[in-house]
Short mmCIF file of C-alpha atoms in Angstrom, two decimals:
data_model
loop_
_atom_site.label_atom_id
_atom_site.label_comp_id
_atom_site.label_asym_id
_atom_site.label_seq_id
_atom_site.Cartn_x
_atom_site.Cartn_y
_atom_site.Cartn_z
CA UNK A 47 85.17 111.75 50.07
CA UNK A 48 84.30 113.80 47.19
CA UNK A 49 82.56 110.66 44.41
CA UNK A 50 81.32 112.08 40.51
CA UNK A 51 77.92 110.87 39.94
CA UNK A 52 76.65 110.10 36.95
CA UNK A 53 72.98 111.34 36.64
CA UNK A 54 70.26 109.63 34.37
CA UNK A 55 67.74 111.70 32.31
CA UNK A 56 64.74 112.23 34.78
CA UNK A 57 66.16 111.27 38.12
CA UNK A 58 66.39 114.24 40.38
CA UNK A 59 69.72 116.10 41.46
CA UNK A 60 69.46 115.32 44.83
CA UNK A 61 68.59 111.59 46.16
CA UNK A 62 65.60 111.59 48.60
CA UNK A 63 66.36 111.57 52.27
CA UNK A 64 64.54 108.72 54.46
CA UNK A 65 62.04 111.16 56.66
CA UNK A 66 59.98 108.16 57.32
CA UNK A 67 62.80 106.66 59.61
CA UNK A 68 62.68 106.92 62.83
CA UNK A 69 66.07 108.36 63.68
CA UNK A 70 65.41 111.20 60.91
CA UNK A 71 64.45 114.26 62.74
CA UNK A 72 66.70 113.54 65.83
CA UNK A 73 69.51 113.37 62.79
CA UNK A 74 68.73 116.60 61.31
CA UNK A 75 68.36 118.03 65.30
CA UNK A 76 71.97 116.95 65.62
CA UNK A 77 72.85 118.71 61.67
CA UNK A 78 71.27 121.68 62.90
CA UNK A 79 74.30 121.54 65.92
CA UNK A 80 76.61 122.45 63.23
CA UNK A 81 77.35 126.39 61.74
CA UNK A 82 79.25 127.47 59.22
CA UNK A 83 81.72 129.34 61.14
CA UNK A 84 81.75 132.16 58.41
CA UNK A 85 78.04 132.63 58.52
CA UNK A 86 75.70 132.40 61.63
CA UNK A 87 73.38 129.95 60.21
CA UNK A 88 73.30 125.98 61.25
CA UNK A 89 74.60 123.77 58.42
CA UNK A 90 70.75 122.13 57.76
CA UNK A 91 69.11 125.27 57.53
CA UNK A 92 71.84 126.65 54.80
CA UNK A 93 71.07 124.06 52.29
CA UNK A 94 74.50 122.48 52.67
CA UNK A 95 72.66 118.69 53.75
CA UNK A 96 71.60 117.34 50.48
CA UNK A 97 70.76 113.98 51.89
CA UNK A 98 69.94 111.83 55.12
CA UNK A 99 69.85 108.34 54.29
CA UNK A 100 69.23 105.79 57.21
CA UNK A 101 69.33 102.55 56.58
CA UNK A 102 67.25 99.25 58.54
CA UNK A 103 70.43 98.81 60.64
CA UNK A 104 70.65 102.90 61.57
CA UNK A 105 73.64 103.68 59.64
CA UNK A 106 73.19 107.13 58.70
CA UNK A 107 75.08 108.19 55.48
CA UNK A 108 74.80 111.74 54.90
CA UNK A 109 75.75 112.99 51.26
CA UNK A 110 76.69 117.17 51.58
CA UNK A 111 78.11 120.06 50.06
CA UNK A 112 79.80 123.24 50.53
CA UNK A 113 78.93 127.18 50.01
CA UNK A 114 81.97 127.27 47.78
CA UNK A 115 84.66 124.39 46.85
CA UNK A 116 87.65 126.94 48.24
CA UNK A 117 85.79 126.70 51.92
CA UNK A 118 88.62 127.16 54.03
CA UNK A 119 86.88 124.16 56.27
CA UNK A 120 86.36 121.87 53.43
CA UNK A 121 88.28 119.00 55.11
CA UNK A 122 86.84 119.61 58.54
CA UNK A 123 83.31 120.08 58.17
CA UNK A 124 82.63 116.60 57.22
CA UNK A 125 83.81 115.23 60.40
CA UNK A 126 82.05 117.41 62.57
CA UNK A 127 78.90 116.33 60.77
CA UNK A 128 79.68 112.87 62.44
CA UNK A 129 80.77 114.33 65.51
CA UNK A 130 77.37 115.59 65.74
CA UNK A 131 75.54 112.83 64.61
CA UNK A 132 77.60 109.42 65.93
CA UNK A 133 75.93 110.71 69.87
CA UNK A 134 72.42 110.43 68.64
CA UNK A 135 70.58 107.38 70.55
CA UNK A 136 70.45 104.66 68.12
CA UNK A 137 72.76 105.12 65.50
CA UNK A 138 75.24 102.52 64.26
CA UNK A 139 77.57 104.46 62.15
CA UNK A 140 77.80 107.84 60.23
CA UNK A 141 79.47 107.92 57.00
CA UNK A 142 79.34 111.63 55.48
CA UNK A 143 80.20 112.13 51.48
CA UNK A 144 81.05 115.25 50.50
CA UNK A 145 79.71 116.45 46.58
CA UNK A 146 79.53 119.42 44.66
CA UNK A 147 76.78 118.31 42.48
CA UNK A 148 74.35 120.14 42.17
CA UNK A 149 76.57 122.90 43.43
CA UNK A 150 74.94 124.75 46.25
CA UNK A 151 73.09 128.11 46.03
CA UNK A 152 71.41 130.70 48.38
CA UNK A 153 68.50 129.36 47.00
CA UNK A 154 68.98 125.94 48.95
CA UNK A 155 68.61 127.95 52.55
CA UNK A 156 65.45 127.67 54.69
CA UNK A 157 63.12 130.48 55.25
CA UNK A 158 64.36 130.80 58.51
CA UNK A 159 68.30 131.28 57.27
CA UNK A 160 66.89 133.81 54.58
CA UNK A 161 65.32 135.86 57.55
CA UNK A 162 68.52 135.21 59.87
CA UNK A 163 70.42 136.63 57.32
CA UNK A 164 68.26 139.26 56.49
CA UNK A 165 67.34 138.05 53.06
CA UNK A 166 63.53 138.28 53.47
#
């Protein structure tokens, strides 16, 4: 699950998710399902979805990362990210890709994680 990508000079760390898809914000609805179970805050709103890609035919292909690579749910977390998302009306298929580039920081959470955890 875990792919190396080789980045060009002046294309940007993270790919670009496709908001303008229909299916986005119910996909993200269905992320947001999803907690870290060592910290009270929804998978989205931590910064740990990098991308949402949805394609013409609804396949959603998520690419994600981790707070830290020794995350005791590492191999699990993945699959409940398709859990979550396989139930949403109108998607074909979920395929989830776990990366650690760029690697994740606290930086990467919402405003509304920040205030959850009482970082603002």
């Amino acid at each position: 699950m875990t792919h190396p990508s080789e980045q060009f000079e002046g294309s940007p760390l993270i790919a670009p998710s496709t908001i303008e898809h229909p299916l986005y914000e119910h996909v993200v609805e269905a992320c947001r399902t999803v907690f870290d179970p060592e910290i009270p805050v929804n998978i989205y709103d931590l910064g740990l979805i990098y991308t949402i890609d949805i394609n013409s035919e609804n396949a959603v292909k998520v690419i994600m990362t981790l707070t830290a690579p020794g995350c005791p749910v590492a191999g699990e977390m993945p699959g409940w990210i398709v859990e979550a998302i396989e139930p949403v009306a109108g998607v074909k298929e979920v395929d989830v890709e776990l990366t650690w580039e760029p690697p994740w920081g606290m930086e990467m959470m919402s405003d509304e994680a920040r205030l959850e955890l009482g970082f603002m």
